[in-house]
PDB file of C-alpha atoms in Angstrom:
ATOM      1  CA  UNK A   1     -31.824  11.642  -1.543  1.00 45.00           C
ATOM      2  CA  UNK A   2     -29.700  14.570  -2.708  1.00 44.00           C
ATOM      3  CA  UNK A   3     -29.388  15.723   0.894  1.00 46.00           C
ATOM      4  CA  UNK A   4     -28.021  12.319   1.858  1.00 44.00           C
ATOM      5  CA  UNK A   5     -25.483  12.414  -0.976  1.00 44.00           C
ATOM      6  CA  UNK A   6     -24.177  15.782   0.231  1.00 53.00           C
ATOM      7  CA  UNK A   7     -23.477  14.478   3.747  1.00 58.00           C
ATOM      8  CA  UNK A   8     -19.784  13.714   3.218  1.00 57.00           C
ATOM      9  CA  UNK A   9     -19.168  17.067   1.518  1.00 53.00           C
ATOM     10  CA  UNK A  10     -20.850  18.992   4.321  1.00 58.00           C
ATOM     11  CA  UNK A  11     -18.776  17.217   6.947  1.00 61.00           C
ATOM     12  CA  UNK A  12     -15.560  17.947   5.053  1.00 59.00           C
ATOM     13  CA  UNK A  13     -16.490  21.607   4.787  1.00 57.00           C
ATOM     14  CA  UNK A  14     -17.276  21.728   8.506  1.00 59.00           C
ATOM     15  CA  UNK A  15     -13.782  20.406   9.211  1.00 56.00           C
ATOM     16  CA  UNK A  16     -12.266  23.525   7.668  1.00 55.00           C
ATOM     17  CA  UNK A  17     -13.847  25.576  10.450  1.00 50.00           C
ATOM     18  CA  UNK A  18     -13.653  23.115  13.322  1.00 46.00           C
ATOM     19  CA  UNK A  19     -11.025  20.879  14.882  1.00 37.00           C
ATOM     20  CA  UNK A  20     -13.464  18.039  15.341  1.00 36.00           C
ATOM     21  CA  UNK A  21     -16.337  16.419  13.493  1.00 33.00           C
ATOM     22  CA  UNK A  22     -19.618  14.901  14.583  1.00 31.00           C
ATOM     23  CA  UNK A  23     -20.140  11.180  13.986  1.00 32.00           C
ATOM     24  CA  UNK A  24     -23.434  10.373  12.341  1.00 32.00           C
ATOM     25  CA  UNK A  25     -24.680   6.829  12.799  1.00 36.00           C
ATOM     26  CA  UNK A  26     -27.829   4.952  11.969  1.00 38.00           C
ATOM     27  CA  UNK A  27     -27.777   1.652  13.828  1.00 43.00           C
ATOM     28  CA  UNK A  28     -29.883  -1.236  12.626  1.00 47.00           C
ATOM     29  CA  UNK A  29     -31.139  -2.351  16.034  1.00 42.00           C
ATOM     30  CA  UNK A  30     -33.495  -4.905  14.504  1.00 43.00           C
ATOM     31  CA  UNK A  31     -30.466  -6.961  13.475  1.00 44.00           C
ATOM     32  CA  UNK A  32     -29.126  -6.742  17.018  1.00 40.00           C
ATOM     33  CA  UNK A  33     -32.406  -8.031  18.449  1.00 41.00           C
ATOM     34  CA  UNK A  34     -32.497 -10.796  15.862  1.00 43.00           C
ATOM     35  CA  UNK A  35     -29.012 -12.003  16.802  1.00 43.00           C
ATOM     36  CA  UNK A  36     -29.887 -11.887  20.493  1.00 41.00           C
ATOM     37  CA  UNK A  37     -33.066 -13.884  19.922  1.00 45.00           C
ATOM     38  CA  UNK A  38     -31.146 -16.624  18.131  1.00 43.00           C
ATOM     39  CA  UNK A  39     -28.475 -16.710  20.829  1.00 46.00           C
ATOM     40  CA  UNK A  40     -31.021 -16.751  23.656  1.00 46.00           C
ATOM     41  CA  UNK A  41     -32.881 -19.659  22.041  1.00 47.00           C
ATOM     42  CA  UNK A  42     -29.605 -21.577  21.778  1.00 46.00           C
ATOM     43  CA  UNK A  43     -28.786 -20.960  25.454  1.00 41.00           C
ATOM     44  CA  UNK A  44     -32.207 -22.072  26.653  1.00 51.00           C
ATOM     45  CA  UNK A  45     -31.993 -25.263  24.572  1.00 52.00           C
ATOM     46  CA  UNK A  46     -28.591 -26.107  26.016  1.00 49.00           C
ATOM     47  CA  UNK A  47     -29.728 -25.473  29.579  1.00 46.00           C
ATOM     48  CA  UNK A  48     -32.853 -27.609  29.156  1.00 55.00           C
ATOM     49  CA  UNK A  49     -30.575 -30.531  28.219  1.00 57.00           C
ATOM     50  CA  UNK A  50     -28.184 -29.850  31.111  1.00 55.00           C
ATOM     51  CA  UNK A  51     -25.366 -29.201  28.663  1.00 50.00           C
ATOM     52  CA  UNK A  52     -22.598 -26.621  29.187  1.00 49.00           C
ATOM     53  CA  UNK A  53     -22.912 -23.647  26.887  1.00 44.00           C
ATOM     54  CA  UNK A  54     -20.885 -20.595  26.012  1.00 45.00           C
ATOM     55  CA  UNK A  55     -22.451 -17.183  25.471  1.00 42.00           C
ATOM     56  CA  UNK A  56     -21.488 -15.172  22.377  1.00 50.00           C
ATOM     57  CA  UNK A  57     -21.958 -11.455  22.826  1.00 55.00           C
ATOM     58  CA  UNK A  58     -20.764 -10.263  19.434  1.00 73.00           C
ATOM     59  CA  UNK A  59     -23.279  -7.949  17.760  1.00 88.00           C
ATOM     60  CA  UNK A  60     -22.974  -6.543  14.264  1.00 93.00           C
ATOM     61  CA  UNK A  61     -24.512  -3.123  13.589  1.00 94.00           C
ATOM     62  CA  UNK A  62     -25.127  -1.521  10.222  1.00 95.00           C
ATOM     63  CA  UNK A  63     -24.980   2.062   8.990  1.00 95.00           C
ATOM     64  CA  UNK A  64     -26.300   3.584   5.797  1.00 94.00           C
ATOM     65  CA  UNK A  65     -23.832   5.342   3.484  1.00 92.00           C
ATOM     66  CA  UNK A  66     -24.312   8.115   0.901  1.00 88.00           C
ATOM     67  CA  UNK A  67     -24.215   5.362  -1.716  1.00 90.00           C
ATOM     68  CA  UNK A  68     -27.619   3.589  -1.768  1.00 92.00           C
ATOM     69  CA  UNK A  69     -25.897   0.441  -3.065  1.00 93.00           C
ATOM     70  CA  UNK A  70     -23.460   0.248  -0.121  1.00 95.00           C
ATOM     71  CA  UNK A  71     -23.944  -0.479   3.575  1.00 96.00           C
ATOM     72  CA  UNK A  72     -21.372  -0.299   6.355  1.00 96.00           C
ATOM     73  CA  UNK A  73     -21.167  -3.217   8.829  1.00 97.00           C
ATOM     74  CA  UNK A  74     -19.585  -2.704  12.258  1.00 96.00           C
ATOM     75  CA  UNK A  75     -18.595  -5.871  14.158  1.00 95.00           C
ATOM     76  CA  UNK A  76     -17.527  -3.936  17.265  1.00 93.00           C
ATOM     77  CA  UNK A  77     -13.964  -5.228  16.803  1.00 92.00           C
ATOM     78  CA  UNK A  78     -10.982  -4.080  14.714  1.00 94.00           C
ATOM     79  CA  UNK A  79     -11.129  -5.268  11.125  1.00 96.00           C
ATOM     80  CA  UNK A  80      -7.792  -4.065   9.731  1.00 94.00           C
ATOM     81  CA  UNK A  81      -6.967  -1.758  12.630  1.00 92.00           C
ATOM     82  CA  UNK A  82      -5.453   0.828  10.286  1.00 88.00           C
ATOM     83  CA  UNK A  83      -5.697   1.479   6.573  1.00 87.00           C
ATOM     84  CA  UNK A  84      -8.118  -0.189   4.178  1.00 91.00           C
ATOM     85  CA  UNK A  85      -8.326  -2.984   1.621  1.00 93.00           C
ATOM     86  CA  UNK A  86     -10.634  -3.122  -1.389  1.00 93.00           C
ATOM     87  CA  UNK A  87     -12.031  -6.293  -2.984  1.00 93.00           C
ATOM     88  CA  UNK A  88     -13.795  -5.161  -6.191  1.00 92.00           C
ATOM     89  CA  UNK A  89     -14.504  -8.760  -7.286  1.00 92.00           C
ATOM     90  CA  UNK A  90     -14.493 -12.239  -5.766  1.00 91.00           C
ATOM     91  CA  UNK A  91     -11.298 -13.007  -7.680  1.00 90.00           C
ATOM     92  CA  UNK A  92      -9.423 -10.376  -5.696  1.00 91.00           C
ATOM     93  CA  UNK A  93     -10.294 -11.932  -2.320  1.00 93.00           C
ATOM     94  CA  UNK A  94      -7.694 -14.715  -2.164  1.00 92.00           C
ATOM     95  CA  UNK A  95      -6.050 -13.189   0.910  1.00 94.00           C
ATOM     96  CA  UNK A  96      -9.200 -13.137   3.051  1.00 96.00           C
ATOM     97  CA  UNK A  97     -11.566 -15.985   3.881  1.00 96.00           C
ATOM     98  CA  UNK A  98     -13.988 -13.412   5.320  1.00 97.00           C
ATOM     99  CA  UNK A  99     -14.170 -11.549   2.011  1.00 97.00           C
ATOM    100  CA  UNK A 100     -14.547 -14.818   0.091  1.00 97.00           C
ATOM    101  CA  UNK A 101     -17.429 -15.876   2.343  1.00 97.00           C
ATOM    102  CA  UNK A 102     -19.170 -12.536   1.874  1.00 98.00           C
ATOM    103  CA  UNK A 103     -18.922 -12.898  -1.899  1.00 97.00           C
ATOM    104  CA  UNK A 104     -20.889 -16.144  -1.528  1.00 96.00           C
ATOM    105  CA  UNK A 105     -23.928 -14.079  -0.533  1.00 97.00           C
ATOM    106  CA  UNK A 106     -26.153 -13.689  -3.568  1.00 95.00           C
ATOM    107  CA  UNK A 107     -26.192 -10.109  -4.809  1.00 95.00           C
ATOM    108  CA  UNK A 108     -22.858  -8.966  -3.334  1.00 96.00           C
ATOM    109  CA  UNK A 109     -20.902  -6.945  -5.883  1.00 94.00           C
ATOM    110  CA  UNK A 110     -17.847  -5.835  -3.877  1.00 95.00           C
ATOM    111  CA  UNK A 111     -16.388  -5.914  -0.365  1.00 97.00           C
ATOM    112  CA  UNK A 112     -14.269  -3.317   1.399  1.00 95.00           C
ATOM    113  CA  UNK A 113     -12.392  -3.525   4.718  1.00 96.00           C
ATOM    114  CA  UNK A 114     -11.691  -0.434   6.821  1.00 94.00           C
ATOM    115  CA  UNK A 115     -10.042  -0.021  10.218  1.00 94.00           C
ATOM    116  CA  UNK A 116     -13.134  -1.113  12.149  1.00 95.00           C
ATOM    117  CA  UNK A 117     -15.824  -1.673   9.541  1.00 96.00           C
ATOM    118  CA  UNK A 118     -16.768  -3.660   6.461  1.00 97.00           C
ATOM    119  CA  UNK A 119     -18.571  -2.077   3.512  1.00 97.00           C
ATOM    120  CA  UNK A 120     -20.605  -4.263   1.198  1.00 97.00           C
ATOM    121  CA  UNK A 121     -21.873  -3.024  -2.152  1.00 95.00           C
ATOM    122  CA  UNK A 122     -24.751  -4.909  -3.751  1.00 95.00           C
ATOM    123  CA  UNK A 123     -25.705  -5.401  -7.368  1.00 93.00           C
ATOM    124  CA  UNK A 124     -28.478  -3.347  -8.925  1.00 90.00           C
ATOM    125  CA  UNK A 125     -31.944  -4.841  -8.547  1.00 91.00           C
ATOM    126  CA  UNK A 126     -31.060  -6.836  -5.413  1.00 93.00           C
ATOM    127  CA  UNK A 127     -32.989  -6.245  -2.175  1.00 95.00           C
ATOM    128  CA  UNK A 128     -30.938  -5.338   0.890  1.00 96.00           C
ATOM    129  CA  UNK A 129     -32.834  -7.433   3.464  1.00 96.00           C
ATOM    130  CA  UNK A 130     -31.477 -10.917   2.540  1.00 96.00           C
ATOM    131  CA  UNK A 131     -27.988  -9.544   1.823  1.00 97.00           C
ATOM    132  CA  UNK A 132     -27.807  -7.852   5.233  1.00 96.00           C
ATOM    133  CA  UNK A 133     -29.126 -10.907   7.054  1.00 95.00           C
ATOM    134  CA  UNK A 134     -26.624 -13.329   5.537  1.00 97.00           C
ATOM    135  CA  UNK A 135     -23.732 -10.854   5.779  1.00 97.00           C
ATOM    136  CA  UNK A 136     -24.332 -10.273   9.487  1.00 96.00           C
ATOM    137  CA  UNK A 137     -24.371 -14.016  10.138  1.00 96.00           C
ATOM    138  CA  UNK A 138     -21.086 -14.491   8.238  1.00 97.00           C
ATOM    139  CA  UNK A 139     -19.353 -11.534   9.923  1.00 97.00           C
ATOM    140  CA  UNK A 140     -20.462 -12.568  13.427  1.00 95.00           C
ATOM    141  CA  UNK A 141     -19.388 -16.179  12.910  1.00 95.00           C
ATOM    142  CA  UNK A 142     -16.028 -15.135  11.475  1.00 96.00           C
ATOM    143  CA  UNK A 143     -15.027 -12.832  14.330  1.00 95.00           C
ATOM    144  CA  UNK A 144     -16.141 -15.395  16.887  1.00 93.00           C
ATOM    145  CA  UNK A 145     -13.753 -17.897  15.241  1.00 92.00           C
ATOM    146  CA  UNK A 146     -10.684 -15.736  15.888  1.00 92.00           C
ATOM    147  CA  UNK A 147      -9.301 -16.224  12.364  1.00 94.00           C
ATOM    148  CA  UNK A 148      -7.069 -13.495  10.878  1.00 95.00           C
ATOM    149  CA  UNK A 149      -8.932 -11.092   8.609  1.00 95.00           C
ATOM    150  CA  UNK A 150      -6.214 -11.138   5.935  1.00 93.00           C
ATOM    151  CA  UNK A 151      -3.152 -13.277   5.310  1.00 90.00           C
ATOM    152  CA  UNK A 152      -0.047 -12.696   3.221  1.00 82.00           C
ATOM    153  CA  UNK A 153      -0.699  -9.112   2.099  1.00 74.00           C
ATOM    154  CA  UNK A 154      -0.301  -5.567   3.348  1.00 68.00           C
ATOM    155  CA  UNK A 155      -2.974  -2.925   2.931  1.00 66.00           C
ATOM    156  CA  UNK A 156      -2.205   0.496   1.447  1.00 65.00           C
ATOM    157  CA  UNK A 157      -1.497   3.499   3.653  1.00 66.00           C
ATOM    158  CA  UNK A 158      -1.003   7.172   2.917  1.00 67.00           C
ATOM    159  CA  UNK A 159       1.759   7.432   5.521  1.00 70.00           C
ATOM    160  CA  UNK A 160       4.361  10.122   4.969  1.00 67.00           C
ATOM    161  CA  UNK A 161       7.781   8.747   3.959  1.00 71.00           C
ATOM    162  CA  UNK A 162      11.246  10.311   4.011  1.00 70.00           C
ATOM    163  CA  UNK A 163      11.241  10.354   0.184  1.00 74.00           C
ATOM    164  CA  UNK A 164       8.216  12.681  -0.012  1.00 81.00           C
ATOM    165  CA  UNK A 165       8.828  16.336  -0.780  1.00 89.00           C
ATOM    166  CA  UNK A 166       7.282  19.003   1.426  1.00 92.00           C
ATOM    167  CA  UNK A 167       4.065  19.442  -0.559  1.00 93.00           C
ATOM    168  CA  UNK A 168       3.389  15.693  -0.899  1.00 93.00           C
ATOM    169  CA  UNK A 169       4.057  15.247   2.809  1.00 92.00           C
ATOM    170  CA  UNK A 170       1.539  17.987   3.585  1.00 93.00           C
ATOM    171  CA  UNK A 171      -1.053  16.420   1.272  1.00 94.00           C
ATOM    172  CA  UNK A 172      -0.657  12.988   2.858  1.00 92.00           C
ATOM    173  CA  UNK A 173      -0.775  14.442   6.357  1.00 92.00           C
ATOM    174  CA  UNK A 174      -3.986  16.320   5.590  1.00 92.00           C
ATOM    175  CA  UNK A 175      -5.540  13.254   3.964  1.00 92.00           C
ATOM    176  CA  UNK A 176      -4.684  11.038   6.936  1.00 90.00           C
ATOM    177  CA  UNK A 177      -5.706  13.423   9.699  1.00 90.00           C
ATOM    178  CA  UNK A 178      -8.637  15.405   8.320  1.00 88.00           C
ATOM    179  CA  UNK A 179     -10.108  13.795   5.192  1.00 88.00           C
ATOM    180  CA  UNK A 180      -9.803   9.992   5.413  1.00 88.00           C
ATOM    181  CA  UNK A 181     -11.481   9.715   8.855  1.00 88.00           C
ATOM    182  CA  UNK A 182     -14.494  11.593   7.525  1.00 85.00           C
ATOM    183  CA  UNK A 183     -14.737   9.542   4.332  1.00 88.00           C
ATOM    184  CA  UNK A 184     -14.303   6.319   6.336  1.00 89.00           C
ATOM    185  CA  UNK A 185     -17.285   7.267   8.472  1.00 90.00           C
ATOM    186  CA  UNK A 186     -19.338   6.884   5.302  1.00 88.00           C
ATOM    187  CA  UNK A 187     -17.855   3.461   4.509  1.00 90.00           C
ATOM    188  CA  UNK A 188     -15.196   4.494   2.004  1.00 87.00           C
ATOM    189  CA  UNK A 189     -11.610   5.672   1.801  1.00 90.00           C
ATOM    190  CA  UNK A 190      -9.289   7.921  -0.190  1.00 89.00           C
ATOM    191  CA  UNK A 191      -5.925   6.589  -1.392  1.00 89.00           C
ATOM    192  CA  UNK A 192      -3.176   8.989  -2.473  1.00 92.00           C
ATOM    193  CA  UNK A 193      -1.839   8.061  -5.929  1.00 92.00           C
ATOM    194  CA  UNK A 194       0.391  11.017  -6.796  1.00 92.00           C
ATOM    195  CA  UNK A 195       0.909  14.765  -7.185  1.00 94.00           C
ATOM    196  CA  UNK A 196       1.947  16.218 -10.522  1.00 93.00           C
ATOM    197  CA  UNK A 197       1.795  19.730 -11.991  1.00 93.00           C
ATOM    198  CA  UNK A 198      -0.506  20.969  -9.245  1.00 94.00           C
ATOM    199  CA  UNK A 199      -2.934  18.039  -9.576  1.00 95.00           C
ATOM    200  CA  UNK A 200      -3.522  15.620  -6.700  1.00 94.00           C
ATOM    201  CA  UNK A 201      -4.422  12.139  -7.927  1.00 93.00           C
ATOM    202  CA  UNK A 202      -6.677  10.136  -5.631  1.00 91.00           C
ATOM    203  CA  UNK A 203      -8.404   6.793  -5.763  1.00 89.00           C
ATOM    204  CA  UNK A 204     -11.848   6.532  -4.119  1.00 87.00           C
ATOM    205  CA  UNK A 205     -12.726   3.079  -2.797  1.00 89.00           C
ATOM    206  CA  UNK A 206     -15.389   1.361  -0.716  1.00 87.00           C
ATOM    207  CA  UNK A 207     -18.787   3.056  -0.732  1.00 83.00           C
ATOM    208  CA  UNK A 208     -17.250   5.880  -2.781  1.00 80.00           C
ATOM    209  CA  UNK A 209     -16.913   3.594  -5.810  1.00 79.00           C
ATOM    210  CA  UNK A 210     -19.803   4.277  -8.141  1.00 73.00           C
ATOM    211  CA  UNK A 211     -21.474   6.562  -5.595  1.00 73.00           C
ATOM    212  CA  UNK A 212     -23.641   9.271  -7.214  1.00 68.00           C
ATOM    213  CA  UNK A 213     -22.045  11.834  -4.866  1.00 68.00           C
ATOM    214  CA  UNK A 214     -18.407  10.818  -5.371  1.00 68.00           C
ATOM    215  CA  UNK A 215     -17.661  13.609  -7.867  1.00 69.00           C
ATOM    216  CA  UNK A 216     -19.224  16.191  -5.567  1.00 70.00           C
ATOM    217  CA  UNK A 217     -17.243  14.793  -2.634  1.00 71.00           C
ATOM    218  CA  UNK A 218     -14.032  14.938  -4.648  1.00 75.00           C
ATOM    219  CA  UNK A 219     -14.429  18.469  -5.976  1.00 76.00           C
ATOM    220  CA  UNK A 220     -16.554  20.356  -3.449  1.00 74.00           C
ATOM    221  CA  UNK A 221     -15.200  18.578  -0.401  1.00 83.00           C
ATOM    222  CA  UNK A 222     -11.696  17.167  -0.765  1.00 86.00           C
ATOM    223  CA  UNK A 223     -10.399  19.630  -3.377  1.00 89.00           C
ATOM    224  CA  UNK A 224     -11.659  22.662  -1.447  1.00 90.00           C
ATOM    225  CA  UNK A 225     -10.043  21.462   1.756  1.00 91.00           C
ATOM    226  CA  UNK A 226      -6.676  20.698   0.126  1.00 93.00           C
ATOM    227  CA  UNK A 227      -6.648  24.090  -1.587  1.00 92.00           C
ATOM    228  CA  UNK A 228      -7.614  25.800   1.663  1.00 92.00           C
ATOM    229  CA  UNK A 229      -4.493  24.481   3.418  1.00 93.00           C
ATOM    230  CA  UNK A 230      -2.117  23.955   0.465  1.00 94.00           C
ATOM    231  CA  UNK A 231      -2.089  26.770  -2.149  1.00 93.00           C
ATOM    232  CA  UNK A 232       0.086  24.671  -4.484  1.00 95.00           C
ATOM    233  CA  UNK A 233      -2.893  22.369  -5.156  1.00 94.00           C
ATOM    234  CA  UNK A 234      -4.715  23.453  -8.323  1.00 94.00           C
ATOM    235  CA  UNK A 235      -6.920  20.428  -8.952  1.00 92.00           C
ATOM    236  CA  UNK A 236      -7.925  17.007  -7.641  1.00 92.00           C
ATOM    237  CA  UNK A 237      -8.385  14.131 -10.052  1.00 90.00           C
ATOM    238  CA  UNK A 238      -9.880  10.689  -9.504  1.00 87.00           C
ATOM    239  CA  UNK A 239      -7.841   7.842 -10.988  1.00 87.00           C
ATOM    240  CA  UNK A 240      -8.649   4.213 -11.717  1.00 79.00           C
ATOM    241  CA  UNK A 241      -5.982   1.503 -11.630  1.00 68.00           C
ATOM    242  CA  UNK A 242      -5.535  -0.834 -14.581  1.00 55.00           C
ATOM    243  CA  UNK A 243      -6.433  -3.731 -12.289  1.00 52.00           C
ATOM    244  CA  UNK A 244      -9.699  -1.999 -11.386  1.00 52.00           C
ATOM    245  CA  UNK A 245     -10.575  -1.597 -15.065  1.00 48.00           C
ATOM    246  CA  UNK A 246      -9.970  -5.305 -15.657  1.00 49.00           C
ATOM    247  CA  UNK A 247     -12.020  -6.251 -12.587  1.00 49.00           C
ATOM    248  CA  UNK A 248     -14.879  -4.017 -13.697  1.00 50.00           C
ATOM    249  CA  UNK A 249     -14.841  -5.502 -17.204  1.00 52.00           C
ATOM    250  CA  UNK A 250     -14.973  -9.031 -15.761  1.00 52.00           C
ATOM    251  CA  UNK A 251     -17.814  -8.055 -13.440  1.00 47.00           C
ATOM    252  CA  UNK A 252     -19.882  -6.522 -16.240  1.00 49.00           C
ATOM    253  CA  UNK A 253     -19.418  -9.671 -18.321  1.00 54.00           C
ATOM    254  CA  UNK A 254     -20.485 -11.831 -15.376  1.00 49.00           C
ATOM    255  CA  UNK A 255     -23.498  -9.613 -14.694  1.00 49.00           C
ATOM    256  CA  UNK A 256     -24.543  -9.860 -18.356  1.00 54.00           C
ATOM    257  CA  UNK A 257     -24.308 -13.675 -18.248  1.00 55.00           C
ATOM    258  CA  UNK A 258     -26.464 -13.781 -15.114  1.00 49.00           C
ATOM    259  CA  UNK A 259     -29.104 -11.602 -16.753  1.00 56.00           C
ATOM    260  CA  UNK A 260     -29.122 -13.716 -19.910  1.00 58.00           C
ATOM    261  CA  UNK A 261     -29.371 -17.024 -18.044  1.00 57.00           C
TER     262      UNK A 261
END
């Protein structure tokens, strides 16, 4: 398990010596076959009744992440296209019917949208099999409907702005081009929150939230890479927004009620 947790760090360290990285993927082909079996049965039933039918080819794959409580779902279509959006609780999902539907699955703790993937984090003590099955059905049905993934909000970006000084611009550029793509491969993301007195402040989201390897990733991976390219960086610090603290408190209270009931 420790070797799995070090995966993100190793890939970040490899990036310091190489201009490209290798994509690791573990596809859940059993889910693909299951979806095809259901679709094929539907087609045969329609044909036997001489009814017109439409074929749906959307398949949803899954990938493991360094966080054993999080799994990455790939619908084979853009989710946000660029950037990411975190839904730590069901109450934060007003802008997305897809996220709200996923929170209806028993055992889902949080939902995270990336450019082309969805990361779901489950509650402790919940088996993955039923969560994955229901999540795949919801994701496939949603993308077949053609509905927008989010409405009325914009998702955060680390894009360099004209107001950034030279060091901040370099930090954001390095995050966007070398670090975020690697972290996103593991179902998470890194959001720039500030640079002060040599300390880079970052927020880890998605599968990185609560991951046993997040501290190692932050210090041994991200911090080493930033210091390698930007000598002005002395330290990297993980920050938590006030909203996140409130959401976590509400979740813990809800989890306690469920255990007591």
